[in-house]
mmCIF file of C-alpha atoms in Angstrom:
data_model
loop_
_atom_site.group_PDB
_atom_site.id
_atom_site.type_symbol
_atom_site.label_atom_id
_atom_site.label_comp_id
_atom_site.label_asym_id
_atom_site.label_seq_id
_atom_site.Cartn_x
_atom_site.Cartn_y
_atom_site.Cartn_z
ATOM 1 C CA UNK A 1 5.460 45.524 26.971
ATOM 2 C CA UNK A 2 4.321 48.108 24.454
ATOM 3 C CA UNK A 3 8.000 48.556 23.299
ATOM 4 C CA UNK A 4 7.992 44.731 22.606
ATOM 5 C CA UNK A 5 4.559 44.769 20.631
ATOM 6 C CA UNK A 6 6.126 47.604 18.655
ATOM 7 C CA UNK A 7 9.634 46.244 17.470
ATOM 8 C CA UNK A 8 7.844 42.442 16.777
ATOM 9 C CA UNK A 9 5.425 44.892 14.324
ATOM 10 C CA UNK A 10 8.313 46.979 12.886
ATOM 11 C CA UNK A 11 9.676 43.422 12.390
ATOM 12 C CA UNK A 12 6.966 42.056 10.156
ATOM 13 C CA UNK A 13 6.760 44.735 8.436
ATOM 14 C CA UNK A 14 10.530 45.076 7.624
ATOM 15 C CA UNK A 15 11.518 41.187 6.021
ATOM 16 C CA UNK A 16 8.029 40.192 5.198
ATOM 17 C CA UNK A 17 8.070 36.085 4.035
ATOM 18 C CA UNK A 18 8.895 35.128 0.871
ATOM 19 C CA UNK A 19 6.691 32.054 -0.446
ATOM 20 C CA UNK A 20 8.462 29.433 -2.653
ATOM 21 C CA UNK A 21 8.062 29.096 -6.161
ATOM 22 C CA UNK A 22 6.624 25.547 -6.844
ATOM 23 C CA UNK A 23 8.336 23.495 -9.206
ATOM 24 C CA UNK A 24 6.327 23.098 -12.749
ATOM 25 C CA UNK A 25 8.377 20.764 -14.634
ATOM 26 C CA UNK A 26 7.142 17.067 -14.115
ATOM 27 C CA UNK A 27 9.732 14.508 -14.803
ATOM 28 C CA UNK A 28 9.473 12.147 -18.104
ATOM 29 C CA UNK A 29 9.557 9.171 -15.864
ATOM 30 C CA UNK A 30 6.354 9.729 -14.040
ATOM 31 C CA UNK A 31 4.714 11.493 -17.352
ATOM 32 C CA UNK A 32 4.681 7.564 -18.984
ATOM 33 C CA UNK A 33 2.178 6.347 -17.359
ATOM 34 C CA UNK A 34 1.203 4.787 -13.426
ATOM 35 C CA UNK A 35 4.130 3.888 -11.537
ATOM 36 C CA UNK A 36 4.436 1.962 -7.775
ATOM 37 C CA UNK A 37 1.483 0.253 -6.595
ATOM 38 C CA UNK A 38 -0.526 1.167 -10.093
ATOM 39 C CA UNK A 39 1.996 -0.190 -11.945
ATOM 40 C CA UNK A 40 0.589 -3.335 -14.283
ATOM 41 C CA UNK A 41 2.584 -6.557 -12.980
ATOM 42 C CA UNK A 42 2.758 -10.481 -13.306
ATOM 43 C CA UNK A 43 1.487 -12.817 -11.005
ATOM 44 C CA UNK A 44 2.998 -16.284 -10.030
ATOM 45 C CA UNK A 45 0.531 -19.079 -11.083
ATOM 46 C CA UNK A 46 -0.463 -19.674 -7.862
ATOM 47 C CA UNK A 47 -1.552 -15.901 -6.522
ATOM 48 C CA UNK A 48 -2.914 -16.127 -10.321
ATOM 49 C CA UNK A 49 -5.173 -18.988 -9.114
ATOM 50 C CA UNK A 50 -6.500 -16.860 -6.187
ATOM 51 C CA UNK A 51 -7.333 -13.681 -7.753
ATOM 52 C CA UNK A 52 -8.508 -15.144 -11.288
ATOM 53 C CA UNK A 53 -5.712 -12.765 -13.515
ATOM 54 C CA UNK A 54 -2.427 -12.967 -14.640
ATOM 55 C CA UNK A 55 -1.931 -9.429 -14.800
ATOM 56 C CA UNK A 56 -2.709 -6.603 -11.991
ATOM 57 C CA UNK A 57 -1.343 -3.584 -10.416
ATOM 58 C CA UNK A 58 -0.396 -4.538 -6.809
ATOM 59 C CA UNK A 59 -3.324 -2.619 -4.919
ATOM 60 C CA UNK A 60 -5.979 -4.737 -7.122
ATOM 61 C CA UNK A 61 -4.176 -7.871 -6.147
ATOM 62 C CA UNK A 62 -4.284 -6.318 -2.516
ATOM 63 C CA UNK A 63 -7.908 -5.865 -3.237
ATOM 64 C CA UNK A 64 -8.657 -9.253 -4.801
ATOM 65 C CA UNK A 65 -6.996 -11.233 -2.195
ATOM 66 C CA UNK A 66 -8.827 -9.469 0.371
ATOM 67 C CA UNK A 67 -12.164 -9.868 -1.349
ATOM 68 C CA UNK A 68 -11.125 -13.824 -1.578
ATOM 69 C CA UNK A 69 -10.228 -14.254 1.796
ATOM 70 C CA UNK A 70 -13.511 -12.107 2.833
ATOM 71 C CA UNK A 71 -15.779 -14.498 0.314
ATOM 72 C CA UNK A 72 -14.562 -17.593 1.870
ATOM 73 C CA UNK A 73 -14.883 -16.581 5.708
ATOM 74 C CA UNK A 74 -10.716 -16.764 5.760
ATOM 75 C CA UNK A 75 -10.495 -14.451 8.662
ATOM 76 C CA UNK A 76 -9.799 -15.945 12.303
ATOM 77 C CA UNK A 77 -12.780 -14.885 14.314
ATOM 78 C CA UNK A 78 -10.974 -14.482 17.103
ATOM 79 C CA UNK A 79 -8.692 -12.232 15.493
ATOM 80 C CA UNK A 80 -9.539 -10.153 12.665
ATOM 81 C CA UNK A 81 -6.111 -9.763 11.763
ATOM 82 C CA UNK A 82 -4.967 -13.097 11.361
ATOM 83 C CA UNK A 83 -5.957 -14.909 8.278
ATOM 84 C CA UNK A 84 -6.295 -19.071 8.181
ATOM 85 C CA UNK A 85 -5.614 -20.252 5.012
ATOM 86 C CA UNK A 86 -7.373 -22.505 2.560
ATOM 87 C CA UNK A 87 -5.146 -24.385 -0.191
ATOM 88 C CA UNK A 88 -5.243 -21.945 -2.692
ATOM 89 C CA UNK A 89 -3.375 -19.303 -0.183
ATOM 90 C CA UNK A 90 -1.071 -21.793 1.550
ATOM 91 C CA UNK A 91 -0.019 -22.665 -1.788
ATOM 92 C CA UNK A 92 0.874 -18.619 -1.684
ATOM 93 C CA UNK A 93 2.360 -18.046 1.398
ATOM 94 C CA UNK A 94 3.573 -21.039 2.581
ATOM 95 C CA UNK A 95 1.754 -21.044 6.263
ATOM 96 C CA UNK A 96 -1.234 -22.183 7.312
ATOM 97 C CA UNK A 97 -2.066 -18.761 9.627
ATOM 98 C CA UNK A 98 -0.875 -15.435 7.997
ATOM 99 C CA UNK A 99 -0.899 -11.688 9.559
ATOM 100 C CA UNK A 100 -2.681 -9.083 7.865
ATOM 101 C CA UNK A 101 0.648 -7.142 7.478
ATOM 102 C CA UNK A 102 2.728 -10.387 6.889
ATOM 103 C CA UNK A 103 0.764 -11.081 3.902
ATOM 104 C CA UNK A 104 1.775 -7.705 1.916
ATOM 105 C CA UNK A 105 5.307 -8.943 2.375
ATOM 106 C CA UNK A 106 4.465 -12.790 0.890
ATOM 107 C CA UNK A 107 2.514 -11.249 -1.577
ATOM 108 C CA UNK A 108 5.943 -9.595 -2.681
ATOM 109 C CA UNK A 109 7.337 -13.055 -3.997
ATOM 110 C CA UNK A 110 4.604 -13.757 -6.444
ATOM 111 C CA UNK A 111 4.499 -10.158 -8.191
ATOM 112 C CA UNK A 112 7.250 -9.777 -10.969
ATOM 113 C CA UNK A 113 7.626 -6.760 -12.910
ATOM 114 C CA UNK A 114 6.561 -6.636 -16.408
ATOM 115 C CA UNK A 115 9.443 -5.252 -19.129
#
């Protein structure tokens, strides 16, 4: 057991762990500004009607639609996750009951990137 304890020391000591270098440069894409989810984008003129904007980065239309849905008592009580919709959202997604998680996806139609 000793002998053991001894080479695993001798071990350690002989090819200690290199750490990495981290990389430094930053790539001129991501330098330009907010990319992905930040990224300013166009809204169809009916998810425009919802969250009052013509023009938002996809989490505040996230946001917005959630604080719409929230201000007009949208949510199913029976299930939190499900979301009956008014006119203004059918118009949106199509359906008259929408999943939490569905939604994100039908949002996806109505946001258009801006060139």
């Amino acid at each position: 057991c000793k002998s053991t304890m001894m080479m695993l020391i001798i071990r350690e000591q002989a090819s200690p762990k290199t750490k990495r270098a981290k990389k430094t440069s930053k790539s001129s894409k991501g330098a330009s500004g907010p990319g992905g989810i930040g990224k300013l984008s166009a809204l169809s003129s009916e998810l425009a009607l919802v969250v009052d904007s013509t023009q938002e980065s996809r989490a505040q239309v996230v946001s917005k639609v959630w604080k719409y849905i929230k201000a007009h008592d949208l949510q199913d009580p029976k299930d939190k996750r499900k979301i009956l919709c008014d006119d203004k959202l059918e118009a949106v997604f199509k359906k008259k009951r929408v999943g939490m998680f569905e939604m994100n996806k039908l949002l996806t139609k109505h946001i258009y990137p801006m060139d």
